[in-house]
Coordinates of C-alpha atoms in Angstrom, one line a residue:
M1 CA -164.9 72.9 336.7
S2 CA -168.5 73.9 335.6
S3 CA -167.1 76.9 333.7
L4 CA -164.7 74.5 331.7
N5 CA -166.7 73.6 328.6
A6 CA -165.6 71.6 325.6
E7 CA -164.8 74.7 323.6
K8 CA -162.6 76.3 326.3
L9 CA -160.8 73.0 327.0
A10 CA -160.1 72.5 323.3
R11 CA -158.8 76.1 323.0
A12 CA -156.5 75.7 326.1
K13 CA -155.1 72.4 324.7
S14 CA -154.4 74.0 321.3
L15 CA -152.5 76.8 323.0
G16 CA -150.3 74.3 324.7
F17 CA -151.7 74.1 328.3
S18 CA -151.1 70.7 329.9
D19 CA -153.8 68.9 331.9
R20 CA -151.8 69.7 335.0
Q21 CA -151.8 73.4 334.4
I22 CA -155.5 73.4 333.5
A23 CA -156.3 71.4 336.7
H24 CA -154.3 74.0 338.8
L25 CA -156.2 76.9 337.2
V26 CA -159.7 75.4 337.7
G27 CA -159.0 73.8 341.1
Q28 CA -159.2 70.2 340.0
T29 CA -157.0 67.2 339.8
E30 CA -155.0 66.2 336.6
D31 CA -156.9 62.9 336.6
K32 CA -160.3 64.6 336.4
I33 CA -159.2 66.9 333.5
R34 CA -157.8 63.8 331.6
A35 CA -161.1 62.0 332.2
L36 CA -163.1 65.0 330.9
R37 CA -160.9 65.3 327.9
K38 CA -161.3 61.6 327.0
K39 CA -165.1 61.9 327.5
L40 CA -165.1 64.8 325.0
N41 CA -162.8 62.7 322.6
L42 CA -160.2 65.5 322.9
I43 CA -156.9 63.8 322.2
P44 CA -153.8 64.9 320.3
S45 CA -153.0 63.8 316.7
Y46 CA -149.4 63.2 315.7
R47 CA -147.6 64.9 312.8
L48 CA -144.4 63.8 311.1
V49 CA -141.1 65.5 310.7
D50 CA -139.5 64.0 307.6
T51 CA -135.9 63.3 308.6
C52 CA -134.8 62.9 305.0
A53 CA -136.5 66.2 303.7
A54 CA -138.5 64.1 301.1
E55 CA -135.3 63.2 299.1
F56 CA -136.0 59.5 299.8
E57 CA -138.2 57.5 302.2
A58 CA -137.5 58.2 305.9
Y59 CA -137.5 54.9 307.8
T60 CA -137.5 56.5 311.3
P61 CA -139.4 59.8 311.1
Y62 CA -139.9 62.0 314.2
Y63 CA -143.4 62.6 315.5
Y64 CA -144.8 65.5 317.5
S65 CA -148.3 66.0 319.0
T66 CA -150.7 68.7 318.2
Y67 CA -154.3 69.6 319.1
D68 CA -154.8 71.5 315.8
R69 CA -157.3 69.8 313.5
G70 CA -155.7 67.6 310.8
D71 CA -154.8 64.0 309.9
D72 CA -152.8 61.8 312.2
E73 CA -149.7 60.8 310.3
V74 CA -148.5 57.9 312.5
K75 CA -148.5 54.6 310.5
G76 CA -150.3 51.8 312.4
N77 CA -149.2 48.2 312.5
T78 CA -149.7 45.1 314.6
A79 CA -146.1 44.6 315.8
R80 CA -145.4 44.0 319.5
K81 CA -144.2 47.4 320.8
V82 CA -142.0 48.5 323.7
M83 CA -141.8 52.1 324.6
I84 CA -138.4 53.4 326.0
L85 CA -138.5 56.5 328.1
G86 CA -135.4 58.7 327.6
G87 CA -133.8 61.1 330.0
G88 CA -135.4 64.3 328.6
P89 CA -133.3 67.5 328.2
N90 CA -129.5 67.0 328.8
R91 CA -128.2 69.0 331.7
I92 CA -125.6 68.5 334.4
G93 CA -126.9 65.7 336.6
Q94 CA -128.9 64.0 333.8
G95 CA -125.9 62.0 332.4
I96 CA -125.5 61.1 328.8
E97 CA -124.8 57.6 330.2
F98 CA -128.5 57.1 330.5
D99 CA -128.9 57.8 326.8
Y100 CA -126.4 55.1 326.2
C101 CA -128.6 52.7 328.1
C102 CA -131.7 53.7 326.1
V103 CA -129.9 53.2 322.8
H104 CA -128.7 49.8 323.8
A105 CA -132.2 48.9 325.0
A106 CA -133.6 49.8 321.5
F107 CA -130.9 47.7 319.7
A108 CA -131.5 44.7 322.0
L109 CA -135.3 44.7 321.7
K110 CA -135.1 45.0 317.9
E111 CA -132.9 41.9 317.9
D112 CA -135.7 40.1 319.8
G113 CA -138.3 41.1 317.3
F114 CA -140.0 44.1 319.1
E115 CA -140.9 47.4 317.5
T116 CA -139.1 50.1 319.6
I117 CA -140.7 53.4 320.3
M118 CA -138.4 56.1 321.8
V119 CA -139.9 59.0 323.7
N120 CA -137.4 61.8 324.3
S121 CA -137.2 65.6 323.9
N122 CA -133.5 66.2 323.2
P123 CA -132.3 66.5 319.6
E124 CA -128.7 66.3 320.6
T125 CA -128.6 62.7 321.7
V126 CA -128.0 59.3 320.0
S127 CA -131.4 58.0 321.2
T128 CA -133.0 60.6 319.0
D129 CA -130.9 59.7 315.9
Y130 CA -132.9 58.6 312.8
D131 CA -131.5 55.0 312.9
T132 CA -131.8 54.2 316.6
S133 CA -135.4 53.2 317.2
D134 CA -138.3 52.3 314.9
K135 CA -140.3 55.4 315.9
L136 CA -139.3 58.5 317.7
F137 CA -141.8 60.7 319.5
F138 CA -140.3 64.0 320.2
E139 CA -142.3 64.8 323.3
P140 CA -141.8 66.0 326.9
L141 CA -141.3 63.3 329.6
T142 CA -144.6 64.0 331.4
L143 CA -147.4 61.6 332.6
E144 CA -149.8 63.1 330.1
D145 CA -147.6 63.0 327.0
V146 CA -146.3 59.5 327.7
L147 CA -149.8 58.1 328.3
H148 CA -151.0 59.6 325.0
I149 CA -148.3 57.8 323.0
Y150 CA -148.7 54.5 324.9
E151 CA -152.4 54.4 324.2
R152 CA -152.0 55.6 320.6
E153 CA -149.4 53.0 319.8
K154 CA -151.1 50.2 321.8
C155 CA -147.7 49.3 323.4
W156 CA -147.1 45.9 325.1
G157 CA -144.8 47.5 327.7
A158 CA -142.7 50.5 328.7
I159 CA -139.2 50.8 330.1
A160 CA -138.7 53.5 332.8
Q161 CA -135.4 52.4 334.4
F162 CA -133.0 53.5 331.6
G163 CA -133.5 57.2 331.4
G164 CA -132.4 58.2 334.9
Q165 CA -134.5 59.9 337.6
T166 CA -136.8 61.7 335.2
P167 CA -138.8 58.7 333.8
L168 CA -138.4 56.8 337.1
N169 CA -140.5 59.5 338.8
L170 CA -143.3 58.7 336.3
A171 CA -143.3 55.0 336.9
L172 CA -146.0 54.7 339.6
G173 CA -148.3 57.2 337.8
L174 CA -148.0 55.3 334.6
Q175 CA -148.7 52.0 336.2
K176 CA -151.8 53.4 337.9
N177 CA -153.1 54.4 334.4
G178 CA -152.7 50.9 333.0
V179 CA -149.1 51.1 331.6
N180 CA -147.2 47.7 331.8
I181 CA -143.9 48.9 333.3
I182 CA -141.6 46.0 332.4
G183 CA -138.6 45.2 334.6
T184 CA -138.4 46.0 338.3
S185 CA -141.8 46.9 339.6
P186 CA -142.6 50.6 340.5
Q187 CA -143.4 49.4 344.0
S188 CA -139.8 48.1 344.5
I189 CA -138.5 51.3 343.0
E190 CA -140.6 53.2 345.6
I191 CA -139.2 51.1 348.5
A192 CA -135.7 52.2 347.4
E193 CA -136.7 55.9 347.0
D194 CA -138.8 56.2 350.2
R195 CA -136.5 56.7 353.1
K196 CA -138.8 55.0 355.7
M197 CA -139.5 52.0 353.5
F198 CA -135.8 51.7 352.6
A199 CA -134.7 51.8 356.3
A200 CA -137.3 49.1 357.1
M201 CA -135.9 46.9 354.3
L202 CA -132.3 47.3 355.5
N203 CA -133.4 46.5 359.1
K204 CA -135.1 43.3 357.9
L205 CA -131.9 42.3 356.0
N206 CA -129.6 43.3 358.9
I207 CA -127.7 45.7 356.7
P208 CA -126.2 48.8 358.3
Q209 CA -126.8 52.4 357.0
P210 CA -125.3 55.6 358.4
P211 CA -127.5 57.0 361.2
N212 CA -130.1 59.3 359.7
G213 CA -133.4 61.1 360.1
L214 CA -136.1 63.0 358.1
A215 CA -137.0 66.7 358.4
T216 CA -140.0 68.7 357.0
N217 CA -138.9 72.0 358.6
P218 CA -135.8 73.8 360.0
E219 CA -136.6 72.8 363.6
E220 CA -136.9 69.1 362.8
A221 CA -133.6 69.3 360.8
L222 CA -131.7 70.9 363.8
A223 CA -133.1 68.3 366.2
V224 CA -131.9 65.4 363.9
A225 CA -128.5 67.0 363.4
K226 CA -128.1 67.4 367.2
K227 CA -128.8 63.7 367.7
L228 CA -126.5 62.6 364.8
T229 CA -123.7 65.3 365.5
Y230 CA -122.0 67.2 362.7
P231 CA -121.1 66.9 359.9
V232 CA -124.3 65.8 358.3
L233 CA -125.3 65.2 354.7
V234 CA -128.6 66.9 353.7
R235 CA -130.6 66.3 350.5
P236 CA -134.1 66.5 349.2
S237 CA -135.9 63.3 348.4
F238 CA -136.3 62.2 344.7
V239 CA -133.3 64.3 343.5
L240 CA -131.5 64.3 340.1
G241 CA -127.7 64.4 340.0
G242 CA -127.4 65.2 343.7
R243 CA -129.1 68.6 343.1
A244 CA -129.3 70.6 346.4
M245 CA -127.3 68.0 348.2
Q246 CA -124.8 69.4 350.8
I247 CA -122.5 68.5 353.6
V248 CA -123.1 70.9 356.6
Y249 CA -121.0 71.5 359.6
S250 CA -123.1 73.8 361.9
D251 CA -126.5 74.9 363.0
S252 CA -126.3 78.1 361.1
E253 CA -125.4 76.3 357.8
L254 CA -128.3 73.9 358.3
S255 CA -130.8 76.6 359.0
H256 CA -129.7 78.5 355.9
Y257 CA -130.0 75.3 353.8
M258 CA -133.5 74.5 355.1
K259 CA -134.6 78.1 354.5
F260 CA -133.1 78.9 351.1
A261 CA -132.0 75.7 349.3
V262 CA -135.0 73.4 349.5
E263 CA -138.7 73.3 349.8
A264 CA -139.5 70.7 352.5
S265 CA -143.0 69.2 353.1
P266 CA -144.4 66.0 354.5
E267 CA -144.6 64.6 350.9
R268 CA -141.0 65.7 350.1
P269 CA -139.0 65.5 353.4
V270 CA -135.3 66.5 353.6
L271 CA -133.0 63.5 354.3
V272 CA -130.4 64.1 357.0
D273 CA -127.6 61.5 357.2
K274 CA -124.6 61.3 359.5
F275 CA -121.7 62.1 357.1
L276 CA -118.9 59.5 357.4
E277 CA -115.7 61.5 357.0
D278 CA -112.7 59.8 355.3
A279 CA -114.9 56.8 354.4
T280 CA -114.2 55.0 351.1
E281 CA -117.1 55.1 348.7
V282 CA -117.9 52.1 346.4
D283 CA -120.4 51.9 343.5
V284 CA -121.7 48.5 342.5
D285 CA -123.7 47.8 339.3
C286 CA -125.5 44.5 339.1
I287 CA -128.0 42.7 336.9
A288 CA -130.7 40.3 338.1
D289 CA -133.7 38.4 336.9
V290 CA -135.1 37.3 340.3
G291 CA -138.4 38.9 339.6
L292 CA -139.1 36.7 336.6
P293 CA -141.1 33.5 337.1
N294 CA -138.2 31.3 336.0
G295 CA -135.4 33.6 337.1
G296 CA -133.2 33.7 340.2
T297 CA -129.8 34.8 339.0
I298 CA -127.9 37.9 340.3
V299 CA -124.5 38.9 338.7
I300 CA -122.4 41.8 339.8
G301 CA -121.2 43.7 336.7
G302 CA -118.6 45.7 338.5
M303 CA -117.4 47.2 341.8
L304 CA -115.9 50.6 341.5
E305 CA -113.9 52.1 344.3
H306 CA -113.9 55.9 344.5
I307 CA -110.5 57.6 344.6
E308 CA -111.9 60.6 346.5
F309 CA -113.4 59.9 349.9
A310 CA -117.1 59.8 350.4
G311 CA -118.9 63.1 349.8
V312 CA -118.2 63.5 346.1
H313 CA -121.1 62.7 343.8
S314 CA -120.6 59.4 342.0
G315 CA -121.0 61.2 338.6
D316 CA -117.9 63.4 339.5
A317 CA -115.7 60.9 341.4
A318 CA -112.6 59.2 339.9
M319 CA -113.1 55.4 340.3
V320 CA -111.1 52.3 340.0
L321 CA -112.4 48.9 338.8
P322 CA -111.7 46.4 340.4
P323 CA -111.3 47.9 343.9
H324 CA -107.7 48.5 344.8
T325 CA -107.6 49.0 348.6
L326 CA -110.5 47.0 350.0
S327 CA -109.9 43.8 351.9
P328 CA -111.3 40.4 350.7
K329 CA -113.7 40.5 353.7
V330 CA -115.1 43.9 352.7
I331 CA -115.5 42.8 349.1
E332 CA -117.3 39.7 350.1
T333 CA -119.6 41.7 352.5
I334 CA -120.4 44.1 349.6
R335 CA -121.3 41.1 347.4
E336 CA -123.5 39.5 350.1
Y337 CA -125.4 42.8 350.7
T338 CA -125.9 43.4 347.0
H339 CA -127.4 40.0 346.4
A340 CA -129.6 40.2 349.5
M341 CA -131.1 43.6 348.3
A342 CA -131.6 42.5 344.7
R343 CA -133.5 39.4 346.0
E344 CA -135.6 41.5 348.4
L345 CA -136.5 44.1 345.7
Q346 CA -137.2 41.3 343.2
V347 CA -135.0 43.2 340.7
V348 CA -135.5 42.5 337.0
G349 CA -132.8 44.4 335.0
L350 CA -130.2 46.7 336.5
M351 CA -129.5 47.9 340.1
N352 CA -126.9 50.3 341.4
V353 CA -125.8 50.4 345.1
Q354 CA -123.6 53.0 346.7
Y355 CA -121.7 51.9 349.8
A356 CA -119.4 53.7 352.3
V357 CA -116.6 51.7 353.9
K358 CA -115.2 52.9 357.2
G359 CA -112.6 50.5 358.5
E360 CA -114.0 47.1 357.9
V361 CA -117.7 48.2 358.3
V362 CA -119.8 48.5 355.1
Y363 CA -122.7 51.0 355.1
V364 CA -125.3 51.2 352.4
L365 CA -125.8 54.8 351.3
E366 CA -128.5 54.3 348.6
V367 CA -129.9 51.8 346.2
N368 CA -131.3 52.5 342.8
P369 CA -133.1 49.7 341.0
R370 CA -132.4 51.2 337.6
A371 CA -129.5 51.9 335.2
S372 CA -126.8 54.1 336.7
R373 CA -124.3 56.5 335.1
T374 CA -121.5 53.9 335.6
V375 CA -123.2 51.2 333.4
P376 CA -121.4 52.3 330.2
F377 CA -118.0 52.4 331.9
V378 CA -118.5 49.0 333.6
S379 CA -119.8 47.5 330.3
K380 CA -116.7 48.6 328.4
A381 CA -114.4 47.6 331.2
I382 CA -115.7 44.0 331.5
G383 CA -116.6 43.5 327.8
Q384 CA -120.3 42.8 328.4
P385 CA -123.2 45.0 327.2
L386 CA -125.1 45.3 330.6
A387 CA -127.8 47.6 329.2
K388 CA -128.5 45.2 326.3
L389 CA -128.7 42.2 328.6
A390 CA -130.9 44.1 331.0
A391 CA -133.4 45.1 328.3
K392 CA -133.7 41.4 327.2
V393 CA -134.2 40.4 330.8
M394 CA -136.9 43.0 331.2
A395 CA -138.6 41.6 328.1
G396 CA -138.7 38.1 329.7
K397 CA -135.4 36.3 329.0
T398 CA -133.4 34.9 331.9
L399 CA -129.7 35.5 332.4
K400 CA -129.1 31.7 332.0
E401 CA -130.7 31.9 328.6
L402 CA -128.5 34.9 327.7
G403 CA -125.4 33.1 329.0
F404 CA -124.4 35.7 331.6
T405 CA -124.3 34.1 335.0
E406 CA -120.7 34.6 336.3
E407 CA -119.1 37.8 337.8
I408 CA -116.2 39.1 335.7
W409 CA -113.2 40.2 337.7
P410 CA -110.8 42.0 335.2
K411 CA -107.1 41.1 335.3
Y412 CA -106.2 44.8 334.5
W413 CA -107.2 48.2 335.9
A414 CA -109.9 50.4 334.6
V415 CA -109.9 54.0 335.9
K416 CA -112.8 56.4 335.3
E417 CA -112.1 60.1 335.5
S418 CA -114.6 62.9 335.1
V419 CA -114.4 65.9 332.8
F420 CA -115.5 69.3 334.1
P421 CA -116.5 72.6 332.4
F422 CA -114.8 74.8 334.9
N423 CA -112.7 76.7 332.3
R424 CA -116.0 78.0 330.8
F425 CA -117.2 79.5 334.1
H426 CA -114.8 82.3 335.1
G427 CA -114.3 82.5 338.9
Q428 CA -116.3 79.4 339.7
D429 CA -114.6 77.2 342.4
I430 CA -113.7 73.8 341.2
L431 CA -114.2 71.9 344.5
L432 CA -116.3 68.8 344.2
S433 CA -119.3 68.1 346.4
P434 CA -122.4 65.8 346.6
E435 CA -123.9 67.9 343.8
M436 CA -122.9 66.7 340.4
R437 CA -121.0 69.1 338.2
S438 CA -119.2 67.0 335.5
T439 CA -120.2 67.0 331.8
G440 CA -118.4 63.8 330.7
E441 CA -116.0 61.0 331.6
V442 CA -113.0 59.2 330.2
M443 CA -111.4 55.8 330.8
G444 CA -107.8 54.7 331.4
L445 CA -107.0 51.0 331.0
D446 CA -103.7 49.3 331.9
A447 CA -102.2 46.2 333.6
D448 CA -100.5 48.7 336.0
L449 CA -102.8 50.8 338.2
G450 CA -100.6 53.9 338.2
T451 CA -100.4 53.9 334.4
A452 CA -104.1 53.4 334.1
Y453 CA -104.6 56.5 336.3
A454 CA -102.1 58.5 334.3
K455 CA -103.9 57.6 331.1
S456 CA -107.2 58.8 332.5
Q457 CA -105.6 62.1 333.4
M458 CA -104.3 62.5 329.9
A459 CA -107.7 61.8 328.4
A460 CA -109.3 64.4 330.8
N461 CA -106.9 67.1 329.5
S462 CA -104.7 67.3 332.6
A463 CA -101.7 65.1 331.8
L464 CA -99.5 64.5 334.8
P465 CA -96.0 66.2 334.7
L466 CA -92.9 64.1 335.0
K467 CA -90.7 66.8 336.5
G468 CA -90.9 70.4 337.9
K469 CA -92.4 72.1 340.9
V470 CA -95.4 71.1 343.1
F471 CA -97.3 73.7 345.0
I472 CA -98.8 72.3 348.2
S473 CA -101.4 74.1 350.4
V474 CA -103.6 72.0 352.7
S475 CA -106.1 72.6 355.4
D476 CA -105.3 72.1 359.1
L477 CA -107.3 68.8 358.9
H478 CA -104.8 67.3 356.4
K479 CA -101.5 68.7 357.8
N480 CA -100.8 65.4 359.7
Q481 CA -100.8 63.5 356.4
V482 CA -99.3 66.0 354.0
A483 CA -95.6 65.2 354.7
E484 CA -96.1 61.6 353.6
V485 CA -97.7 62.8 350.3
A486 CA -95.0 65.4 349.7
R487 CA -92.2 62.8 350.3
N488 CA -93.7 60.8 347.4
Y489 CA -93.1 63.8 345.1
T490 CA -89.5 64.6 346.3
A491 CA -88.7 60.9 345.7
L492 CA -89.8 61.4 342.1
G493 CA -87.5 64.4 341.7
F494 CA -90.0 67.2 342.1
E495 CA -89.3 70.4 344.0
L496 CA -91.8 71.6 346.7
I497 CA -93.3 75.0 347.0
A498 CA -95.6 76.0 349.9
T499 CA -96.9 78.9 352.0
G500 CA -96.8 79.5 355.8
G501 CA -98.4 76.7 357.7
T502 CA -97.9 73.9 355.2
A503 CA -94.3 74.9 354.6
T504 CA -93.6 74.7 358.4
V505 CA -95.1 71.2 358.6
L506 CA -93.0 70.0 355.6
E507 CA -89.8 71.5 357.0
K508 CA -90.4 69.8 360.4
A509 CA -90.6 66.5 358.5
G510 CA -87.1 67.2 357.1
L511 CA -88.3 68.2 353.5
K512 CA -86.7 71.0 351.5
V513 CA -89.4 73.6 350.6
E514 CA -89.4 76.9 348.7
R515 CA -91.5 79.3 350.8
I516 CA -93.7 81.8 348.9
H517 CA -96.1 84.6 349.9
K518 CA -99.8 84.0 350.5
L519 CA -101.9 86.1 348.1
Q520 CA -102.5 88.9 350.6
E521 CA -98.9 89.0 351.8
G522 CA -97.4 90.2 348.5
R523 CA -95.6 88.9 345.4
P524 CA -94.5 86.5 343.9
N525 CA -97.3 84.3 345.0
A526 CA -98.9 81.0 343.7
V527 CA -101.1 82.9 341.2
D528 CA -98.0 84.6 339.7
L529 CA -96.0 81.4 339.5
L530 CA -99.0 79.6 337.9
K531 CA -99.3 82.3 335.2
N532 CA -95.6 82.1 334.6
K533 CA -95.8 78.3 334.2
E534 CA -93.4 77.9 337.1
I535 CA -95.7 75.4 338.8
Q536 CA -96.3 72.0 337.2
L537 CA -98.8 70.5 339.7
V538 CA -101.0 71.9 342.5
I539 CA -102.2 70.0 345.6
N540 CA -104.8 72.2 347.4
T541 CA -107.3 70.9 349.9
P542 CA -110.1 73.2 351.0
S543 CA -109.9 75.0 354.4
G544 CA -113.5 74.5 355.4
A545 CA -117.1 74.4 354.3
V546 CA -116.8 78.0 353.0
P547 CA -113.5 78.3 351.0
R548 CA -111.3 81.4 351.4
A549 CA -111.1 83.8 348.4
D550 CA -107.4 83.2 347.9
E551 CA -107.9 79.4 347.7
V552 CA -110.6 79.9 345.0
K553 CA -108.3 82.2 343.0
I554 CA -105.4 79.6 343.1
R555 CA -107.7 76.8 342.0
T556 CA -109.3 78.7 339.2
T557 CA -105.9 80.0 338.0
A558 CA -104.7 76.4 337.8
V559 CA -107.7 75.5 335.6
Y560 CA -107.1 78.5 333.2
T561 CA -103.4 77.8 332.9
G562 CA -104.0 74.0 332.3
T563 CA -102.0 73.0 335.4
P564 CA -103.1 69.7 336.9
I565 CA -104.7 70.2 340.3
M566 CA -105.5 67.7 343.1
T567 CA -108.1 68.9 345.7
T568 CA -107.9 65.7 347.9
L569 CA -104.8 63.9 349.3
S570 CA -106.2 60.6 347.9
S571 CA -106.1 62.0 344.4
A572 CA -102.6 63.5 345.1
R573 CA -101.4 60.0 346.1
A574 CA -102.9 58.5 342.9
A575 CA -101.2 61.1 340.8
A576 CA -97.8 60.3 342.4
L577 CA -98.5 56.6 341.6
G578 CA -99.2 57.5 338.0
I579 CA -96.1 59.7 337.7
A580 CA -93.9 56.9 339.1
A581 CA -95.4 54.4 336.6
L582 CA -94.8 56.7 333.7
K583 CA -91.2 57.5 334.7
K584 CA -90.5 53.8 335.2
S585 CA -91.8 52.3 332.0
G586 CA -93.9 54.9 330.0
Y587 CA -97.1 53.6 328.6
E588 CA -98.4 51.7 325.6
V589 CA -101.7 52.0 323.8
K590 CA -104.0 49.0 323.3
T591 CA -107.6 48.9 322.1
V592 CA -110.4 48.0 324.5
Q593 CA -111.0 44.8 322.5
E594 CA -107.4 43.6 323.1
Y595 CA -108.0 43.8 326.9
H596 CA -111.0 41.5 326.5

């Protein structure tokens, strides 16, 4: 530290070194480097990018920071300002849905007379458009950069719960440095993120969660897995988009995961949960103002039942709103648990909860006191702008003042389907997992559930066929259920094609099946028929944790030939429902507004 004089520090900053990098190089903390910099009055100035190229006055210019000497071009004023932290660079796992929430927050706060300041570093999003916010700072989402802008603009408050995990991870650090984080407190956010604090909260509220444990090394992970029994779901803490999240079935898989997939430490333990096989997953988005002095209202915006069983990331799963198979008792239990947790966490704004339902038992998987990637879908499905309402609640208005106090239960079905980039990644298996892989989503709306599902498949570029041949190949785990699914398709007039084991099961059930070779047995096989467009639909469930090469080849060929493929029996049932609805009465197109 003694060798770091004012000249060296100024040079390092002008070359782009962050306080954190400098602290690492000189063996100090980021806080101490920041304090030294402020003592030396070494702070960035902001320059303007004219979004209108000087043709006419730019009302929302972009600003960027620099340590080069020169004038600061930010225009000062005395308006009450709220800073909105965006999601940073767009990548798989950092959904564009969070950008939607940031944009709606900017619009809502403008309506209430605030000056809005957007901080984001992605030029390809709506939040960074010239007409979204009053000022845009094109800066990285780091503690250092956000603090500079907050102090320079003399903001009244900052919103961290609309940009996903990236700004949420900054909330505590910002608060410690004097930033007024409006909405749910960073302390409540930490209770939801910290596994021990979260478990203590659930015990207090008498809400069940799957048996689980923490591990900071491979030995601890193996001990926890032995106690829970396989399969277990493993994931690092504080993850974005389910990154490095995996379902493991054996000691060898778990040891490999702990050694190569994650860096575990006492500060960042790996979470090991008992994986509930064949459980139904449910996402709930709610809005609350219980943390406000005159608040106390909690409203569930939407309950979304996943079509795939638990184990698929919520950003990838197909979902139905309202739930289509849950009993009234389970729905009421979900409602009670959601209200209890929102009250305990003193939520101000949005909260997302993920549940797993096994039989009639409801387990809580995780709680996020922030906007989720399902908020835009739910908002459009129920006709209420949840992100806008949440922004106004965070700025101090109650839900009663805003006139939103009753849960809306639609009288039609809304189906969310995800869109994947698999056709761009040659040879990449398309199986879904706890790690998010989708790059977008679509919606199907209809008074009939089957038709709504069929519409969602059309929008996702895999329209369901009305006739032809269905190729079926399922794992041993699913062979006892496959006949019932296949019977649905023969009843709709489809012909069945299968290989070895699956064909035998279908024949024993009295179904007529065309047998074909497995890939290694010769030709013609499934890949040949797919390329010749002789197969109109594929049902293929994975054989195990590590898929066989021929399975991967069949699935990827289906993607390249544009053939609809179902990798779970639940999605195959939904597809049969959709085909039946289309064959019976076709479909009609209505606008979202007509449904509302």
